mmCIF file of C-alpha atoms in Angstrom:
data_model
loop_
_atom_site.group_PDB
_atom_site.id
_atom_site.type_symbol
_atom_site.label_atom_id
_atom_site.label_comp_id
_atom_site.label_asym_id
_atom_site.label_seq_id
_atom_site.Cartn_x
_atom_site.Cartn_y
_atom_site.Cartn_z
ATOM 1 C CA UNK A 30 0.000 0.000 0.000
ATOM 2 C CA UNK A 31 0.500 1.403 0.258
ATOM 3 C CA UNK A 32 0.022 2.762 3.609
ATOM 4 C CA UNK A 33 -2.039 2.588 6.274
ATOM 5 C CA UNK A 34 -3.053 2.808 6.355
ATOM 6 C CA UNK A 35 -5.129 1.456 2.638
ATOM 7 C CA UNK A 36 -22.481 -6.649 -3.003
ATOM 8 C CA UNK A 37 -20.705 -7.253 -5.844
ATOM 9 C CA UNK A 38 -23.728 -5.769 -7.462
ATOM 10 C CA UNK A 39 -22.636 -5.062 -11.453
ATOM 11 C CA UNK A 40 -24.101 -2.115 -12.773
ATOM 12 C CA UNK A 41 -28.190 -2.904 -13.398
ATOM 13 C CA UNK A 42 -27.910 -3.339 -17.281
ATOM 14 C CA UNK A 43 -27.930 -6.844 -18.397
ATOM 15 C CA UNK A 44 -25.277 -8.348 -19.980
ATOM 16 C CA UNK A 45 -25.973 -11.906 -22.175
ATOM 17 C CA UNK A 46 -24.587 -14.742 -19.542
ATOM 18 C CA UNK A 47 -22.035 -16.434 -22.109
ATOM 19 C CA UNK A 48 -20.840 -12.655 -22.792
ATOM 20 C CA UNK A 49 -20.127 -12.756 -19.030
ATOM 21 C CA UNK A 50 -18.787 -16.189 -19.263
ATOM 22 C CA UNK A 51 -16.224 -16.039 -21.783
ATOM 23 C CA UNK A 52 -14.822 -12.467 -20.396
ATOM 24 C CA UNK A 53 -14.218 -12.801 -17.319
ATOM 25 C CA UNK A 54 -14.217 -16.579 -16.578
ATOM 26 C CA UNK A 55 -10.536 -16.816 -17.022
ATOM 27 C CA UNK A 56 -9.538 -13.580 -14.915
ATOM 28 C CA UNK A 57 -11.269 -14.210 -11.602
ATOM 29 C CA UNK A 58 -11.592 -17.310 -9.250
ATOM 30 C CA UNK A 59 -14.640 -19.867 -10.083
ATOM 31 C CA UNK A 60 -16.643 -18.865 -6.974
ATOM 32 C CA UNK A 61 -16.139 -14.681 -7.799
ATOM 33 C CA UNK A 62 -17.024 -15.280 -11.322
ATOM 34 C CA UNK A 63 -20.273 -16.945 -10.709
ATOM 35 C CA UNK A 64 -20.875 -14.527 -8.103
ATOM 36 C CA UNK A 65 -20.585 -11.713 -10.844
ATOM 37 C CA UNK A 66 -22.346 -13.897 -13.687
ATOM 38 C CA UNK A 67 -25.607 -14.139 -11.141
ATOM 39 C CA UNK A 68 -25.474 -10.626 -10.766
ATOM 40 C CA UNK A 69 -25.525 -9.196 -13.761
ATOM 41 C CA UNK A 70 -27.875 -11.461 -14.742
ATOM 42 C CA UNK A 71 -30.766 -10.152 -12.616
ATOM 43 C CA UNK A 72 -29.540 -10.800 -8.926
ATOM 44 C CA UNK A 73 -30.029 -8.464 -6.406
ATOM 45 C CA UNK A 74 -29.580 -4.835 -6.291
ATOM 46 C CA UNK A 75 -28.442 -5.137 -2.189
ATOM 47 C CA UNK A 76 -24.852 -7.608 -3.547
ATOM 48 C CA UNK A 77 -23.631 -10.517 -1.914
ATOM 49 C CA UNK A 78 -22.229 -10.965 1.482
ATOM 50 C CA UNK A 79 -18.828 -12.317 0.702
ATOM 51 C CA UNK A 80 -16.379 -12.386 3.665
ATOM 52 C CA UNK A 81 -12.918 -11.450 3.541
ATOM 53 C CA UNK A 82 -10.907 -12.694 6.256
ATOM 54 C CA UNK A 83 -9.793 -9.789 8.624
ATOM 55 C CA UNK A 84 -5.771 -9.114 8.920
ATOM 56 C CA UNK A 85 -4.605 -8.935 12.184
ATOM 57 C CA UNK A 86 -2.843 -5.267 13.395
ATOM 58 C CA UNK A 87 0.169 -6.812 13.452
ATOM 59 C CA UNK A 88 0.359 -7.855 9.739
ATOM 60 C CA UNK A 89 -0.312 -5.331 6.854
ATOM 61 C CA UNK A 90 -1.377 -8.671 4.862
ATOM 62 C CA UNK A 91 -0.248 -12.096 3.797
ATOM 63 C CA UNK A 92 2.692 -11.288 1.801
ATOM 64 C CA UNK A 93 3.398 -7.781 2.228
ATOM 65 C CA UNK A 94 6.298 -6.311 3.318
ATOM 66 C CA UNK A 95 5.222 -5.424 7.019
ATOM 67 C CA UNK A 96 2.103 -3.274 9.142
ATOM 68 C CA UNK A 97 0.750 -0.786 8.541
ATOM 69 C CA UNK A 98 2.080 2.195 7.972
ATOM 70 C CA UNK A 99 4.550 0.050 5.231
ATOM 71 C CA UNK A 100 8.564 0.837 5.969
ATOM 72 C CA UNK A 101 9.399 3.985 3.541
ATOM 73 C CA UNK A 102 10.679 2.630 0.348
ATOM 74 C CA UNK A 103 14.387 4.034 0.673
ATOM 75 C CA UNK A 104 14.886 6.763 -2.193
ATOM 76 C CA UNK A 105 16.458 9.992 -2.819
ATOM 77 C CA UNK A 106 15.175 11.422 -5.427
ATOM 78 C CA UNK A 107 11.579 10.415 -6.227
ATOM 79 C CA UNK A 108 9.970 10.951 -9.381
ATOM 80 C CA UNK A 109 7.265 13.523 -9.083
ATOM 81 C CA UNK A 110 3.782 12.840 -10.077
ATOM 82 C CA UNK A 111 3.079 12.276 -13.989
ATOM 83 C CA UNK A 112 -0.362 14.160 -13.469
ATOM 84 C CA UNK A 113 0.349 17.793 -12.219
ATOM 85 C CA UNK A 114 -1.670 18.330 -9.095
ATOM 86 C CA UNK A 115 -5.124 20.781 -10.118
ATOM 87 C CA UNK A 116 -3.932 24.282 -9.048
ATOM 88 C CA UNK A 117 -7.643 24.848 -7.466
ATOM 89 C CA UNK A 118 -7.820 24.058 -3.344
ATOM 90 C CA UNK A 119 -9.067 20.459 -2.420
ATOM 91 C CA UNK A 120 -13.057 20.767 -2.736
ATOM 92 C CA UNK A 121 -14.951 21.100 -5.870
ATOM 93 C CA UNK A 122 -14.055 24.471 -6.913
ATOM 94 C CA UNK A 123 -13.155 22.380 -10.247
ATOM 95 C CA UNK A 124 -10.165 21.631 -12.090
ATOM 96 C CA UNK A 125 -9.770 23.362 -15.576
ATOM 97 C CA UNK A 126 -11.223 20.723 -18.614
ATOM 98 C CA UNK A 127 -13.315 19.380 -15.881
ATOM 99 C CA UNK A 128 -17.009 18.917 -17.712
ATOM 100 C CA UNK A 129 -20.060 18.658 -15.020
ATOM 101 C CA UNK A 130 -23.667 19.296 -15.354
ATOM 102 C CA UNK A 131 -25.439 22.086 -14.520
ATOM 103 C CA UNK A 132 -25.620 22.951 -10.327
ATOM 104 C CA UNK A 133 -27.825 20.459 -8.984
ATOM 105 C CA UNK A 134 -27.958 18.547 -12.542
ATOM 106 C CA UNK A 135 -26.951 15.263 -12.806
ATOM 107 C CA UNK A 136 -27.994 11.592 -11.083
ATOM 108 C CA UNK A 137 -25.335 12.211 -7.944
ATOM 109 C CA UNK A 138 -26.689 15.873 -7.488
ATOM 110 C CA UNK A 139 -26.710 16.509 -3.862
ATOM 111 C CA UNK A 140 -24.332 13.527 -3.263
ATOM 112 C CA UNK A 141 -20.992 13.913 -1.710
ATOM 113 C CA UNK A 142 -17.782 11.894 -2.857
ATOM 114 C CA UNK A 143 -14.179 12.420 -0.956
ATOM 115 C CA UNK A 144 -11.126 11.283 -2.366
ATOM 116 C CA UNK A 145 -8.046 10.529 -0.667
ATOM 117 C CA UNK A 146 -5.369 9.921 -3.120
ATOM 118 C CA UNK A 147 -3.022 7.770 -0.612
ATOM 119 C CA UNK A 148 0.277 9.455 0.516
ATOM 120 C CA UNK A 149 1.924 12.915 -0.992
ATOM 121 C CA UNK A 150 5.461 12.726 -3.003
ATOM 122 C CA UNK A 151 6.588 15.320 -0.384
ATOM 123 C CA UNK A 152 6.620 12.768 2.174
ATOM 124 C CA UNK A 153 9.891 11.470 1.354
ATOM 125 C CA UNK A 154 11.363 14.822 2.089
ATOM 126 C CA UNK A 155 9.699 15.032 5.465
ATOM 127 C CA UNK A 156 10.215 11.780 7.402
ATOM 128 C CA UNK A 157 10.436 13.288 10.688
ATOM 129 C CA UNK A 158 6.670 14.913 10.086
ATOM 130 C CA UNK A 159 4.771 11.903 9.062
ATOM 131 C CA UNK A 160 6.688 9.441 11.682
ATOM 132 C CA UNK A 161 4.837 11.497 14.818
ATOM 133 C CA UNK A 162 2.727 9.452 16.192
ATOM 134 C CA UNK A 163 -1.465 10.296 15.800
ATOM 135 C CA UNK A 164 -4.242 8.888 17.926
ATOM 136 C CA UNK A 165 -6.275 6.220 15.212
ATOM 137 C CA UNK A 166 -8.599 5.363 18.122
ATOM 138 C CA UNK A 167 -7.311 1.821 18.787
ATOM 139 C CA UNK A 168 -3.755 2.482 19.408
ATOM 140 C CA UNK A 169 -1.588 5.540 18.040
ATOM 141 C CA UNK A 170 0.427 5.416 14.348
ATOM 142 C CA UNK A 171 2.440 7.357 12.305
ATOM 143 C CA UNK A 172 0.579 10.325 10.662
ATOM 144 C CA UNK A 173 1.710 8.844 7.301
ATOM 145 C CA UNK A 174 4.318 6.973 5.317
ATOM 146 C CA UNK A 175 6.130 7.727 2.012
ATOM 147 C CA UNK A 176 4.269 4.691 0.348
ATOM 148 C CA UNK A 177 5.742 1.927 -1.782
ATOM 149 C CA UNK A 178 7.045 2.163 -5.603
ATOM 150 C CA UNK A 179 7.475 0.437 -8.268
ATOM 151 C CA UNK A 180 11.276 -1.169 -9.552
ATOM 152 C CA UNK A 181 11.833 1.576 -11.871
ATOM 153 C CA UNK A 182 10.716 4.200 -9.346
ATOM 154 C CA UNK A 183 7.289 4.618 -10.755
ATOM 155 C CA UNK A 184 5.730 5.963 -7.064
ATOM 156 C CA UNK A 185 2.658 5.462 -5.111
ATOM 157 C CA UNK A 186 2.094 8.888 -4.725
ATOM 158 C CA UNK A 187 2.471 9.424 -8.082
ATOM 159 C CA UNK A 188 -0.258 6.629 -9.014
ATOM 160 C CA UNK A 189 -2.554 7.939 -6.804
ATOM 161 C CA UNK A 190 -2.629 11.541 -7.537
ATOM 162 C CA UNK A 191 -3.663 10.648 -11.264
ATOM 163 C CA UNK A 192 -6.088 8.014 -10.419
ATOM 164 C CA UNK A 193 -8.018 10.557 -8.238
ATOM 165 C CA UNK A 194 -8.162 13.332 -10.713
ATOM 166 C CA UNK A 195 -9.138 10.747 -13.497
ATOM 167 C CA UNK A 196 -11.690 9.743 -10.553
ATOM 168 C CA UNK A 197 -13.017 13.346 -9.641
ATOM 169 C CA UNK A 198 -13.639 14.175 -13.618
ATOM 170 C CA UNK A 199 -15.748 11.318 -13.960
ATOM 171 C CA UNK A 200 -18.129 11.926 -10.887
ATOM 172 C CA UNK A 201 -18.350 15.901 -11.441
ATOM 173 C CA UNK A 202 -20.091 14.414 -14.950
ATOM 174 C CA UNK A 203 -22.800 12.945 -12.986
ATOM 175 C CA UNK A 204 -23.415 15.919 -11.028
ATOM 176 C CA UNK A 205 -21.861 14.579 -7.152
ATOM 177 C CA UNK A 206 -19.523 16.945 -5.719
ATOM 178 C CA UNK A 207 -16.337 16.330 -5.238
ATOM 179 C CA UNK A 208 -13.563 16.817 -2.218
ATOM 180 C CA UNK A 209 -9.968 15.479 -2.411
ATOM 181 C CA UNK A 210 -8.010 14.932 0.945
ATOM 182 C CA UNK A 211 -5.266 16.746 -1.300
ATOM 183 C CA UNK A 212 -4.025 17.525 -4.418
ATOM 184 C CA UNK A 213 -0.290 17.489 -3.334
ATOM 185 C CA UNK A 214 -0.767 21.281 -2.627
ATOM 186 C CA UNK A 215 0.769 20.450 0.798
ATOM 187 C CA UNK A 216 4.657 19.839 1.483
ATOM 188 C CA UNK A 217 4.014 16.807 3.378
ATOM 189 C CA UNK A 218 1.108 14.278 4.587
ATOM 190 C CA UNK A 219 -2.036 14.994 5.490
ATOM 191 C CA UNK A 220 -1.756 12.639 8.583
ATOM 192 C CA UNK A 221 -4.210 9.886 8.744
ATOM 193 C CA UNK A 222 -6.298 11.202 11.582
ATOM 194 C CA UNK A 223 -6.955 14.442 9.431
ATOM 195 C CA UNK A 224 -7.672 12.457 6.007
ATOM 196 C CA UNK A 225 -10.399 10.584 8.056
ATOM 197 C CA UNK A 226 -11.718 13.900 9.494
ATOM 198 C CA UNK A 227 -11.956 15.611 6.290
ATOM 199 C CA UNK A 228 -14.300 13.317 5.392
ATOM 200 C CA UNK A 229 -16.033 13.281 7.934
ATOM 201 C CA UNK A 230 -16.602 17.010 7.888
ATOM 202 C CA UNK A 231 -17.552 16.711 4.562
ATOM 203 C CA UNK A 232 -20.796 14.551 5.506
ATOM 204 C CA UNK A 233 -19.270 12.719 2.865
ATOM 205 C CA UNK A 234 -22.003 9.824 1.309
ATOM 206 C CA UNK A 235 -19.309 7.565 0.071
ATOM 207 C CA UNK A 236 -14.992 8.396 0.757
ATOM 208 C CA UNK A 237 -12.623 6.059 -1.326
ATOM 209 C CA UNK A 238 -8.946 6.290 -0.823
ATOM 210 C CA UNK A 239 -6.849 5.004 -3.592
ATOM 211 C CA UNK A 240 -3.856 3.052 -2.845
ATOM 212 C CA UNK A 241 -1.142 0.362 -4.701
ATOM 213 C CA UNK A 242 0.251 -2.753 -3.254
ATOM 214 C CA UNK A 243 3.982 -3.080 -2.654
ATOM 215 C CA UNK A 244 3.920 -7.351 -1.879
ATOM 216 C CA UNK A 245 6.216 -9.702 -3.386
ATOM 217 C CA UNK A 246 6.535 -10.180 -7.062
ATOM 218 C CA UNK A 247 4.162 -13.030 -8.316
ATOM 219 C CA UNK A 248 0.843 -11.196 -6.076
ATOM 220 C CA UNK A 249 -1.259 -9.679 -8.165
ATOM 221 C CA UNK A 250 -4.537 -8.134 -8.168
ATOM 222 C CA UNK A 251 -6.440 -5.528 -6.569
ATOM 223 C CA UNK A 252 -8.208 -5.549 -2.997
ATOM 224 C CA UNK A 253 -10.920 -3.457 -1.519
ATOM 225 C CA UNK A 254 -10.250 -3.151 2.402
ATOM 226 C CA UNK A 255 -13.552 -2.569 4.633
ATOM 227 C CA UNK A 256 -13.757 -1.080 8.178
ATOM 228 C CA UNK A 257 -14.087 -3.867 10.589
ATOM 229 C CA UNK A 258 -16.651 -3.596 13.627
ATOM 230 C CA UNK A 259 -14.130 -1.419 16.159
ATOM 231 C CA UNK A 260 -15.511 0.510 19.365
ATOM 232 C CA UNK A 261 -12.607 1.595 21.424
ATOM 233 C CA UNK A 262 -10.956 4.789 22.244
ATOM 234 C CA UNK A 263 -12.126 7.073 19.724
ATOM 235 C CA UNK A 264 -13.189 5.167 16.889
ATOM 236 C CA UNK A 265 -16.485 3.838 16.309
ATOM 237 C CA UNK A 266 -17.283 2.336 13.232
ATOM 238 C CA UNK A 267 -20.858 0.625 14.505
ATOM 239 C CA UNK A 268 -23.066 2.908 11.577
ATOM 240 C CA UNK A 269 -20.054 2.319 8.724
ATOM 241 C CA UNK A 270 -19.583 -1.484 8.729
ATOM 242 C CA UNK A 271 -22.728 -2.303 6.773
ATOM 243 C CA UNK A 272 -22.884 0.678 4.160
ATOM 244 C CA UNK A 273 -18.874 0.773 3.627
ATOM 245 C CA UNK A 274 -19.334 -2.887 2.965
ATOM 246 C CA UNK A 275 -22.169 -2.273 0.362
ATOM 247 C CA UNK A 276 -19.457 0.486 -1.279
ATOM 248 C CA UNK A 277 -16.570 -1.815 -1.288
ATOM 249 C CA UNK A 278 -18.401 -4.522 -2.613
ATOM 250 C CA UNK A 279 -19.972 -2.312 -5.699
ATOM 251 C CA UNK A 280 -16.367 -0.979 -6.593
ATOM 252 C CA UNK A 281 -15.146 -4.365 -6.146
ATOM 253 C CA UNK A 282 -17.373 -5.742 -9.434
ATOM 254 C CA UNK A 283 -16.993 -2.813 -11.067
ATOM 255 C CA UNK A 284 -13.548 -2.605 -10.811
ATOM 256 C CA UNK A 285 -13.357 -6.308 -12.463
ATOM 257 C CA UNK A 286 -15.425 -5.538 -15.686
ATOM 258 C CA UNK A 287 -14.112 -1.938 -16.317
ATOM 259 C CA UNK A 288 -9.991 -2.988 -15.564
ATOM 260 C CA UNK A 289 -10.142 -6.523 -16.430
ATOM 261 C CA UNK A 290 -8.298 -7.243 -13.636
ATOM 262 C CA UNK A 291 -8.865 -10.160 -11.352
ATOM 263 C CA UNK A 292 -8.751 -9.879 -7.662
ATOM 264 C CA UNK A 293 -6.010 -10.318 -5.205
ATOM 265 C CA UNK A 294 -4.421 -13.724 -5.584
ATOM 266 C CA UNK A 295 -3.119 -13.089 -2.197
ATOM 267 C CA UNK A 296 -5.389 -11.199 0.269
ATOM 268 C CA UNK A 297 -9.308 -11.796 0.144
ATOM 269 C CA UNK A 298 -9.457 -15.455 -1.055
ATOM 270 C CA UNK A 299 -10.226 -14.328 -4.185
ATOM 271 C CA UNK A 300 -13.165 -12.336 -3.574
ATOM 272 C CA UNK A 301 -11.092 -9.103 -3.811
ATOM 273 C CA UNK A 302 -12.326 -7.917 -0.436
ATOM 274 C CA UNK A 303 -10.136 -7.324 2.763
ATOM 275 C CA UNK A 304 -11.833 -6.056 6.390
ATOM 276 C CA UNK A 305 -9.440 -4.688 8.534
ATOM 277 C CA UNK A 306 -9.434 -3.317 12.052
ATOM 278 C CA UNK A 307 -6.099 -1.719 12.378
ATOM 279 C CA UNK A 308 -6.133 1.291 9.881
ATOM 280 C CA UNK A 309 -6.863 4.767 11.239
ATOM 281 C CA UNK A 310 -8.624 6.334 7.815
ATOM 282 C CA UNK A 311 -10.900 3.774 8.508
ATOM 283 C CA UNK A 312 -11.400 3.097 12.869
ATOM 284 C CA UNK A 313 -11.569 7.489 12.626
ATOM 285 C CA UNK A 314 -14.525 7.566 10.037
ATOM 286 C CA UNK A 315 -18.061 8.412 10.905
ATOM 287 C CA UNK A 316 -19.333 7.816 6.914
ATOM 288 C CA UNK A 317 -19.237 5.212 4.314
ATOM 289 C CA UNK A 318 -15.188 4.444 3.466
ATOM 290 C CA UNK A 319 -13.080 1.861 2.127
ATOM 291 C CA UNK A 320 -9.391 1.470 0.666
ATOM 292 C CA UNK A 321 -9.172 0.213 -3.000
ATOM 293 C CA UNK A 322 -5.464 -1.296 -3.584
ATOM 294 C CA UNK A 323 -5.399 -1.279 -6.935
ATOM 295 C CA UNK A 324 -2.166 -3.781 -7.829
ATOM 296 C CA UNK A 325 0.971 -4.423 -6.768
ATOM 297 C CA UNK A 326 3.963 -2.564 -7.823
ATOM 298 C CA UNK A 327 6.234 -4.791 -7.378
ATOM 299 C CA UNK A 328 4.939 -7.373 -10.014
ATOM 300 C CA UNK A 329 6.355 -6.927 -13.153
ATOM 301 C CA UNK A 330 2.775 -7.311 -14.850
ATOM 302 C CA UNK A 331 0.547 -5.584 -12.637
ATOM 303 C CA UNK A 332 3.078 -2.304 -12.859
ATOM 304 C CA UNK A 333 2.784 -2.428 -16.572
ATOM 305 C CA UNK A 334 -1.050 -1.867 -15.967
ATOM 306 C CA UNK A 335 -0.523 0.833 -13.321
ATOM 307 C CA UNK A 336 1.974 2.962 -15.449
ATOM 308 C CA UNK A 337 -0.601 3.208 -18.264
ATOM 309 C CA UNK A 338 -2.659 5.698 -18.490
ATOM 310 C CA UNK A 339 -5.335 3.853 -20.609
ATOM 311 C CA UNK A 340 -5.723 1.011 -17.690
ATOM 312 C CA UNK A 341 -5.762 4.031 -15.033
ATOM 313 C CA UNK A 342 -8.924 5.695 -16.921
ATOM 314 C CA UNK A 343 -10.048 2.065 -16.822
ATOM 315 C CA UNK A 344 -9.766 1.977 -12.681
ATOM 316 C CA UNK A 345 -10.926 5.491 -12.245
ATOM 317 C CA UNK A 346 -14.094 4.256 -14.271
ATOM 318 C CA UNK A 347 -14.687 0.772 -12.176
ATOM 319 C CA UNK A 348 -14.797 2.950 -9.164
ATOM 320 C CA UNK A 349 -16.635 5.576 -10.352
ATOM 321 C CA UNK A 350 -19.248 3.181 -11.354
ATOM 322 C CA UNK A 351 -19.268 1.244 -8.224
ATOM 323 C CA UNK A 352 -19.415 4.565 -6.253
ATOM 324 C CA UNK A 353 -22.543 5.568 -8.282
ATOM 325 C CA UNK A 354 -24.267 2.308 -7.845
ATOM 326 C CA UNK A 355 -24.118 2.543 -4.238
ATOM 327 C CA UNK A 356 -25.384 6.576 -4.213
ATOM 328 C CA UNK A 357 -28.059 5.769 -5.927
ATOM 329 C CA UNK A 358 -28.747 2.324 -4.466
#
């Protein structure tokens, strides 16, 4: 991840089931596929209930390379992002070439969306900032961490920051408005605590925060971490666990038919879902939230998908969708 601290419902139009069939039976697990098949076929609206198995605090996940936050990836120089940060504030002031409907136009109008691209390429230049340690209800972690990258330096940050904007275009279109945690306008974090808060400020209906894996090479796939049930200290996540599941699980499918990527082959038993009770953006929230990590970096194939820009307008799209489905659920 990424860091931190990072049902299926298709969309509603019906899709022929041997179309299904021959497209995705070879990219996801049996079980998923037939999951997906059913449910584009007429299942219902309210998704599955798959379970992911919950990762413990002490592990970021099977195969990772530790907790959460995940150990800076040691660099000097990293690349800055590909997609130049908006120069408008984080909010929905609008970016320019950004095409929306009319004020209070649009099937999200009145809906609220928060983005929180995961990490900020200034982090790297400010270790001692994001290693203070912030309250995440549970216990206390580091505000932040620099994020992973890929072999050829291809960063997190850098990932992230386009995927959201990519993101952010596509919602404005269907009228939502739309906050980002930041837009790498800041020198440095923000710190967990404060990603979850702006959020919650917001009165956000849905937050996603984008992420990419940094596991071993051969993992592949993306993951959608939930909130688990948590109650302690100051996180409460009693009114989140149900609708954040019914969010992760709609950007889940989506995410399959838009990217044509197949879910984790290492986290989730294959149903591309994660719960997890150990990361502050999610123990903090008080609305609907979940962590997409969208591949792993440090697999030769699934980097080739996250450096191009086609196959990130592809991701930005499977979550868009999935976010829309659940708004208008």
């Amino acid at each position: 991840m990424s860091y931190d601290e990072s049902h299926f419902p298709a969309p509603r139009r019906r899709i022929p089931r041997s179309t299904l069939v021959l497209s995705i039976g070879a990219l996801v697990p049996a079980a998923f596929a037939g999951w997906l098949i059913w449910q584009s076929t007429g299942g219902s609206d309210d998704g599955g209930a798959a379970q992911a198995a919950s990762s413990s605090a002490a592990a970021e996940r099977p195969g990772s390379p530790g907790p959460e936050p995940r150990p800076s990836v040691s660099r000097s120089s990293p690349t800055s992002p590909s997609a130049s940060p908006s120069t408008s504030a984080p909010g929905d002031d609008g970016a320019p070439g950004d095409a929306r409907p009319a004020p209070g136009e649009g099937p999200l109008a009145g809906k609220v969306v928060v983005i929180d691209p995961g990490h900020n390429p200034g982090n790297f230049k400010h270790t001692a900032e994001i290693n203070k340690l912030v309250d995440i209800g549970t216990n206390r972690k580091e505000c932040d961490t620099t994020g992973t990258a890929g072999n050829a330096g291809y960063t997190e940050a850098e990932f992230t920051a386009d995927v959201s904007q990519r993101l952010r275009t596509l919602l404005r279109k269907e009228g939502a408005t739309v906050k980002l945690t930041h837009e790498n306008d800041r020198p440095w974090g923000p710190c967990v605590d404060e990603r979850a808060e702006i959020g919650n400020k917001a009165g956000a209906d849905a937050v996603i925060s984008i992420h990419a894996d940094g596991s071993g090479a051969g993992n592949r796939g993306f993951h959608v971490i939930l909130p688990a049930l948590v109650k302690s200290g100051g996180a409460d996540t009693t009114k989140i666990v149900t609708p954040s599941r019914d969010l992760g699980e709609r950007v889940a499918g989506n995410f399959v038919r838009a990217t044509g990527s197949a879910p984790s082959n290492y986290v989730g038993g294959g149903t591309g879902l994660d719960v997890r009770d150990d990361l502050g953006g999610l123990n903090l929230s008080t609305v609907p939230k979940v962590f997409i990590e969208c591949g792993n970096m440090r697999d030769s194939k699934d980097i080739a998908l996250l450096t191009s820009a086609d196959w990130r307008q592809k991701a930005a799209r499977g979550m868009a969708d999935g976010i829309s489905g659940f708004l208008r659920r």
